[in-house]
Amino acid sequence: MKNEIIFISTIHRMSERVASVMNRLQDDFDVKIINSGQSSFNTEYPANLRYKEYISKYFSKRNIFNTPGLSHRSEAKSNKNSKHIVDIFKKIVSDKTVAVILDDSRCRDHSYEIYSIANSKKAKVFSNFHGNTTFKEIFLSYGLSLGKFYDHIFVMGDFERDFLIKNGVDKSILLSGGIPENDSLKLSEKGDDYILVIPNFILKREVSNNFDYCDRPRFLDAVAIDQMKLGDLQQKLGKKIVFKVKDRMSTSSQEEVDTLISNIHSGIDYEIIHNIDSENDLISNSSCILGYGSTMMMKAIQMGIPTIMYREFGHVGNFIDHPGVINLSDSYDKIISTSLSESEREKFLKRVVAGGYNFNSTHHYLRSFYDKL
């Protein structure tokens, strides 16, 4: 019989980045999955359907375990939800468990107990980076400012790994694993169908202060849309503008859509979308992309699509050396009209995303995993 790995999924977006790696690990291990919070199959949430479908397709039903569903995002952080995770973990962990893999690097109530139990079984615990974040907040977001609850963490690439080492983190725990999900982009064909806008916050009450490289945080109100000069860009490129609204359990998608509609000038030809079947198709069919420092933006850069990220919309982090990072008041004409040279794109991606340039993050991830196991 094979040794076992337990994958704990709490947020579908985080889990999707590494789900293909969990599938590959089934070649050598019996992979069991605990779905909790937004990832639980019992949580009614349209945004997690893509993750549910992938897991249901590639993993045996007997190895999929789900906690009770959520009705609000805050319940994911509750003691009750953490207890559900620990209860399932205790039932399925065994002496054959050699590794536990966490989809998210943020510390939760269950984190320490899971680590303690895994330790007692001599199983290694691996964590995965939460997502691109400000380097002011990276220690909290990556679970490095609290007590130990994992043995190793997969970070995006050497850029942030070097930053963390310079700031006192033990280099032996840091593994550059890239974004394995993005490897499938090598199969995508580039289109030229629309101008894609990816906002962070649309509702003012949702804006956080977790920002870097700007004086104050901004949300996508009418003033910001004016400053982005979307009407001029549309006239220049002759393309429809597509706004991709980020799904959040804490807000109503319809409220965000209605607010966005009220902020957009009547002269702009646009469409608003939120739940999508494929992020890869959405990105690859874009003429250019404007937004904030979302991890999703790496897909565009890997595809060689002109990419603009506004400092005022926040979460610059790993993107800081990318020439597409500008202020709302800056001109983006040169960036839109001329893509990065191949040498510039190669230099950026090889530094920031392990395996990002050649679409082989999975190789980097698995090599580090087996090396530390």
Short mmCIF file of N, CA and C in Angstrom, two decimals, residues 12-13 44-50 242-249 252-254 256-257 271-279 282:
data_model
loop_
_atom_site.label_atom_id
_atom_site.label_comp_id
_atom_site.label_asym_id
_atom_site.label_seq_id
_atom_site.Cartn_x
_atom_site.Cartn_y
_atom_site.Cartn_z
N HIS A 12 -10.81 27.98 -2.16
CA HIS A 12 -10.73 27.37 -3.49
C HIS A 12 -9.68 28.03 -4.38
N ARG A 13 -9.53 29.36 -4.29
CA ARG A 13 -8.56 30.04 -5.16
C ARG A 13 -7.13 29.60 -4.85
N GLU A 44 -22.46 26.48 -0.36
CA GLU A 44 -23.10 26.93 -1.60
C GLU A 44 -22.46 28.25 -2.01
N TYR A 45 -21.59 28.15 -3.01
CA TYR A 45 -20.81 29.33 -3.40
C TYR A 45 -20.40 29.14 -4.87
N PRO A 46 -21.01 29.88 -5.78
CA PRO A 46 -20.73 29.68 -7.21
C PRO A 46 -19.25 29.75 -7.57
N ALA A 47 -18.49 30.55 -6.83
CA ALA A 47 -17.08 30.73 -7.18
C ALA A 47 -16.24 29.47 -6.96
N ASN A 48 -16.72 28.51 -6.16
CA ASN A 48 -15.91 27.32 -5.90
C ASN A 48 -16.27 26.13 -6.79
N LEU A 49 -17.17 26.34 -7.73
CA LEU A 49 -17.63 25.22 -8.56
C LEU A 49 -16.50 24.62 -9.40
N ARG A 50 -15.63 25.47 -9.91
CA ARG A 50 -14.51 24.99 -10.74
C ARG A 50 -13.60 24.07 -9.94
N VAL A 242 -13.99 44.57 -20.65
CA VAL A 242 -14.58 43.56 -19.79
C VAL A 242 -14.06 43.76 -18.36
N PHE A 243 -14.96 43.97 -17.42
CA PHE A 243 -14.61 44.10 -16.01
C PHE A 243 -14.82 42.74 -15.34
N LYS A 244 -13.77 42.21 -14.72
CA LYS A 244 -13.87 40.95 -13.99
C LYS A 244 -14.00 41.26 -12.50
N VAL A 245 -15.20 41.03 -11.94
CA VAL A 245 -15.45 41.30 -10.53
C VAL A 245 -14.97 40.11 -9.70
N LYS A 246 -14.22 40.37 -8.66
CA LYS A 246 -13.71 39.33 -7.77
C LYS A 246 -14.81 38.88 -6.82
N ASP A 247 -15.04 37.56 -6.77
CA ASP A 247 -16.06 37.04 -5.86
C ASP A 247 -15.58 37.07 -4.42
N ARG A 248 -16.42 37.59 -3.55
CA ARG A 248 -16.13 37.60 -2.12
C ARG A 248 -17.38 37.14 -1.37
N MET A 249 -17.19 36.24 -0.41
CA MET A 249 -18.33 35.79 0.37
C MET A 249 -18.87 36.89 1.27
N SER A 252 -22.19 41.02 -1.66
CA SER A 252 -23.06 40.56 -2.73
C SER A 252 -22.46 40.91 -4.07
N SER A 253 -22.30 39.92 -4.94
CA SER A 253 -21.78 40.19 -6.28
C SER A 253 -22.68 41.19 -7.00
N GLN A 254 -23.98 41.08 -6.80
CA GLN A 254 -24.90 41.99 -7.48
C GLN A 254 -24.71 43.42 -7.00
N GLU A 256 -21.90 44.69 -5.99
CA GLU A 256 -20.68 45.18 -6.64
C GLU A 256 -20.93 45.52 -8.10
N VAL A 257 -21.68 44.67 -8.79
CA VAL A 257 -22.00 44.93 -10.19
C VAL A 257 -22.80 46.23 -10.33
N GLU A 271 -18.70 45.13 -20.56
CA GLU A 271 -19.39 43.95 -20.03
C GLU A 271 -18.81 43.67 -18.65
N ILE A 272 -19.65 43.20 -17.73
CA ILE A 272 -19.19 42.84 -16.39
C ILE A 272 -19.40 41.35 -16.17
N ILE A 273 -18.35 40.66 -15.72
CA ILE A 273 -18.46 39.23 -15.45
C ILE A 273 -17.92 38.95 -14.05
N HIS A 274 -18.32 37.82 -13.46
CA HIS A 274 -17.72 37.42 -12.18
C HIS A 274 -17.37 35.94 -12.20
N ASN A 275 -18.32 35.04 -12.13
CA ASN A 275 -17.99 33.61 -12.17
C ASN A 275 -17.65 33.19 -13.60
N ILE A 276 -16.50 32.55 -13.77
CA ILE A 276 -16.05 32.16 -15.11
C ILE A 276 -15.61 30.69 -15.09
N ASP A 277 -15.68 30.07 -16.25
CA ASP A 277 -15.28 28.67 -16.36
C ASP A 277 -13.76 28.52 -16.39
N SER A 278 -13.07 29.49 -16.98
CA SER A 278 -11.62 29.34 -17.16
C SER A 278 -10.91 30.69 -17.07
N GLU A 279 -10.07 30.86 -16.05
CA GLU A 279 -9.25 32.06 -15.97
C GLU A 279 -8.26 32.11 -17.12
N LEU A 282 -9.97 33.53 -20.11
CA LEU A 282 -10.23 34.95 -19.88
C LEU A 282 -8.98 35.79 -20.13
#
